[in-house]
Short mmCIF file of C-alpha atoms in Angstrom, two decimals:
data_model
loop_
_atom_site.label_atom_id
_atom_site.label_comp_id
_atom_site.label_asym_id
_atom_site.label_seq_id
_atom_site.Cartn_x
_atom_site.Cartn_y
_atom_site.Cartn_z
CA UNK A 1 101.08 129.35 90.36
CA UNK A 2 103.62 127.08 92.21
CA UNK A 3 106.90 128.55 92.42
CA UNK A 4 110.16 128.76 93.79
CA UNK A 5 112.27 131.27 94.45
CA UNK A 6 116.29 130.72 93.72
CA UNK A 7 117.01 134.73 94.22
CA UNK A 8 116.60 136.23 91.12
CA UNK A 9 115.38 133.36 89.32
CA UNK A 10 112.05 131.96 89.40
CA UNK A 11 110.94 128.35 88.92
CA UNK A 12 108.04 126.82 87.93
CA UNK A 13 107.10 123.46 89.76
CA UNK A 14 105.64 122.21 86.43
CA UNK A 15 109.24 122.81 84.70
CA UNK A 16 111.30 120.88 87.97
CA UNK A 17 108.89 118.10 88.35
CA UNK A 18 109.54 117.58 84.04
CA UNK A 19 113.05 118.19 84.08
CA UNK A 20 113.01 115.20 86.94
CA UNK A 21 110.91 112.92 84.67
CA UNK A 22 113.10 113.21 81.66
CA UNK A 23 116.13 112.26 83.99
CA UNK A 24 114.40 109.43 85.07
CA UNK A 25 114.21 108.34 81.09
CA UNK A 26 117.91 109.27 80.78
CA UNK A 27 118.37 106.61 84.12
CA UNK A 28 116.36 103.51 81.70
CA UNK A 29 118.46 104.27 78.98
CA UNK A 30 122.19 104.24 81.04
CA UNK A 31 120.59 101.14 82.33
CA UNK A 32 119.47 100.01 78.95
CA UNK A 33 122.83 100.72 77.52
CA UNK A 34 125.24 99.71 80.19
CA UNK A 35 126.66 97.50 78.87
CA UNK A 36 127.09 99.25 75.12
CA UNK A 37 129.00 102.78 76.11
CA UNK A 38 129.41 104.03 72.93
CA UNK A 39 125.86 103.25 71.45
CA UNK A 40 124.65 105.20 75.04
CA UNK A 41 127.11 108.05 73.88
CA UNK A 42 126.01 108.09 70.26
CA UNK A 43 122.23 108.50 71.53
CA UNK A 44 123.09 110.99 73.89
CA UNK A 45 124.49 113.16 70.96
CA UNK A 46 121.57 112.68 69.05
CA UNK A 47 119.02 113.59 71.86
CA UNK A 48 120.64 117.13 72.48
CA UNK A 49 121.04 117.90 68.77
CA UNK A 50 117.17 116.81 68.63
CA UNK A 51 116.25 118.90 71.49
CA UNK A 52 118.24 122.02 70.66
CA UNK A 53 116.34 122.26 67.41
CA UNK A 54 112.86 121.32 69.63
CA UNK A 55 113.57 124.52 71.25
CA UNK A 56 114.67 126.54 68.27
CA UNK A 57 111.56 125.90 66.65
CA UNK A 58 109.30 126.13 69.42
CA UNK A 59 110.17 129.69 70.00
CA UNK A 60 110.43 131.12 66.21
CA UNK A 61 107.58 129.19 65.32
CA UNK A 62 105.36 132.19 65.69
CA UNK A 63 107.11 133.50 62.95
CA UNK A 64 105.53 130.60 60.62
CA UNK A 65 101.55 131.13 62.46
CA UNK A 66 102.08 134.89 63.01
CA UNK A 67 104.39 136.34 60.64
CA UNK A 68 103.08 139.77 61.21
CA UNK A 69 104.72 139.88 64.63
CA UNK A 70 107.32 141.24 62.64
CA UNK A 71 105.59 144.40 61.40
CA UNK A 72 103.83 144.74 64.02
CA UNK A 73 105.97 144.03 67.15
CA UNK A 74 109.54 143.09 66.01
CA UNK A 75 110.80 142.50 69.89
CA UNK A 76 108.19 140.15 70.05
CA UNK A 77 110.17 137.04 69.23
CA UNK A 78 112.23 137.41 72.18
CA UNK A 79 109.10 137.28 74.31
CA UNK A 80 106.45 135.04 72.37
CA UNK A 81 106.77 131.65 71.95
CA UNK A 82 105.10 129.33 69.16
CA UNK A 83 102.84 128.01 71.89
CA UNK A 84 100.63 124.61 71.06
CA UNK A 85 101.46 124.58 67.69
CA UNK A 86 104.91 125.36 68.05
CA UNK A 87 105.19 122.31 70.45
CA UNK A 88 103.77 120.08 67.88
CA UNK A 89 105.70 121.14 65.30
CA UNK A 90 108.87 121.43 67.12
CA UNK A 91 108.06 117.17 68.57
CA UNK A 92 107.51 116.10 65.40
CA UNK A 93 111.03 117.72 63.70
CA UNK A 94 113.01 116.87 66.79
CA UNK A 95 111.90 112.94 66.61
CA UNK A 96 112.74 113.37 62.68
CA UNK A 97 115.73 114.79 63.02
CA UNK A 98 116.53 112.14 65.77
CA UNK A 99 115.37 109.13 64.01
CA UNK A 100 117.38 110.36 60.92
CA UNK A 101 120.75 110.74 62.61
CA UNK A 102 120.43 107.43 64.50
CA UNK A 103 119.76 105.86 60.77
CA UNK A 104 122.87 107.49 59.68
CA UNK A 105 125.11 105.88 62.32
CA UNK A 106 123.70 103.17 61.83
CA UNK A 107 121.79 101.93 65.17
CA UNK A 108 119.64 99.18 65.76
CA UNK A 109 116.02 101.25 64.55
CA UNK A 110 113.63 98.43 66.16
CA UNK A 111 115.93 98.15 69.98
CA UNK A 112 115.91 102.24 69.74
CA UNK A 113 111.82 102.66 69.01
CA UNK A 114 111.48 100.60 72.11
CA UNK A 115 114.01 102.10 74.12
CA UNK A 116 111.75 106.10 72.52
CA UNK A 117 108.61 104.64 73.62
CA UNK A 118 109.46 103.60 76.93
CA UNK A 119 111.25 106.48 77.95
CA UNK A 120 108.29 108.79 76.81
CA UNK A 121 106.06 106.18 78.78
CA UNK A 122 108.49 107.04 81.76
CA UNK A 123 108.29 111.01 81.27
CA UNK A 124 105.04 111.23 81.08
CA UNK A 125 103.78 108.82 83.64
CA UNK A 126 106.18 110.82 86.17
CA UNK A 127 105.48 114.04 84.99
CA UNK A 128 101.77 113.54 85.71
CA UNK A 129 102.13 111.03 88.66
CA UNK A 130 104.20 114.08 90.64
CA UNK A 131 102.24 116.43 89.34
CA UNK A 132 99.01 114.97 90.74
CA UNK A 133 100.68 114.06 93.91
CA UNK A 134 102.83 117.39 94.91
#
């Protein structure tokens, strides 16, 4: 396992190199939407409401695949995490939730499934380009 060290705090390579590819999407889209401030703001909003439920529901979705973690070991949801499925299910209400709050304020749905598609083109040819690479 690749690692580094910060004092107490451990990092994984896999988690810097991804955290570095989705800045690289949030670089397209400033560049996309220079010129439109407010519509970059607006997105911006939406992305971190969209990711804080992602990672709500990634880590209580064992409670929806193992519901017996409960019973059995209650102090278990601060440790376990919903793992595949969880992902999947968390991706798929995060881009819902997204898509549904950029419909409410009204933005541009065909301009902002490009600008989605792209970016997620740009994660996750980074991701895996540095990650075969480093």
């Amino acid at each position: 396992m690749d690692a580094i060290q910060f004092g107490p705090l451990l990092l994984k390579k896999s988690i810097l190199v991804l955290l570095f590819s989705l800045l690289l999407a949030y670089l397209y889209m400033a560049i996309i939407y220079k010129k439109r401030p407010e519509t970059l703001k607006i997105i911006e909003q939406h992305l971190i409401s969209a990711a804080l439920w992602w990672i709500l529901l990634f880590k209580f979705s064992i409670l929806l695949f193992r519901p017996s973690i409960i019973w059995t070991n209650p102090f278990g949801i601060i440790f376990f995490t919903g793992g595949t499925k969880g992902i999947y299910l968390a991706s798929i209400v995060a881009l819902f939730v997204f898509y549904r709050k950029a419909y409410r304020t009204g933005l541009h749905m065909r301009q902002l499934t490009a600008t989605v598609i792209v970016s997620a083109a740009i994660v996750l040819a980074s991701y895996l380009g540095m990650m075969y690479f480093i």
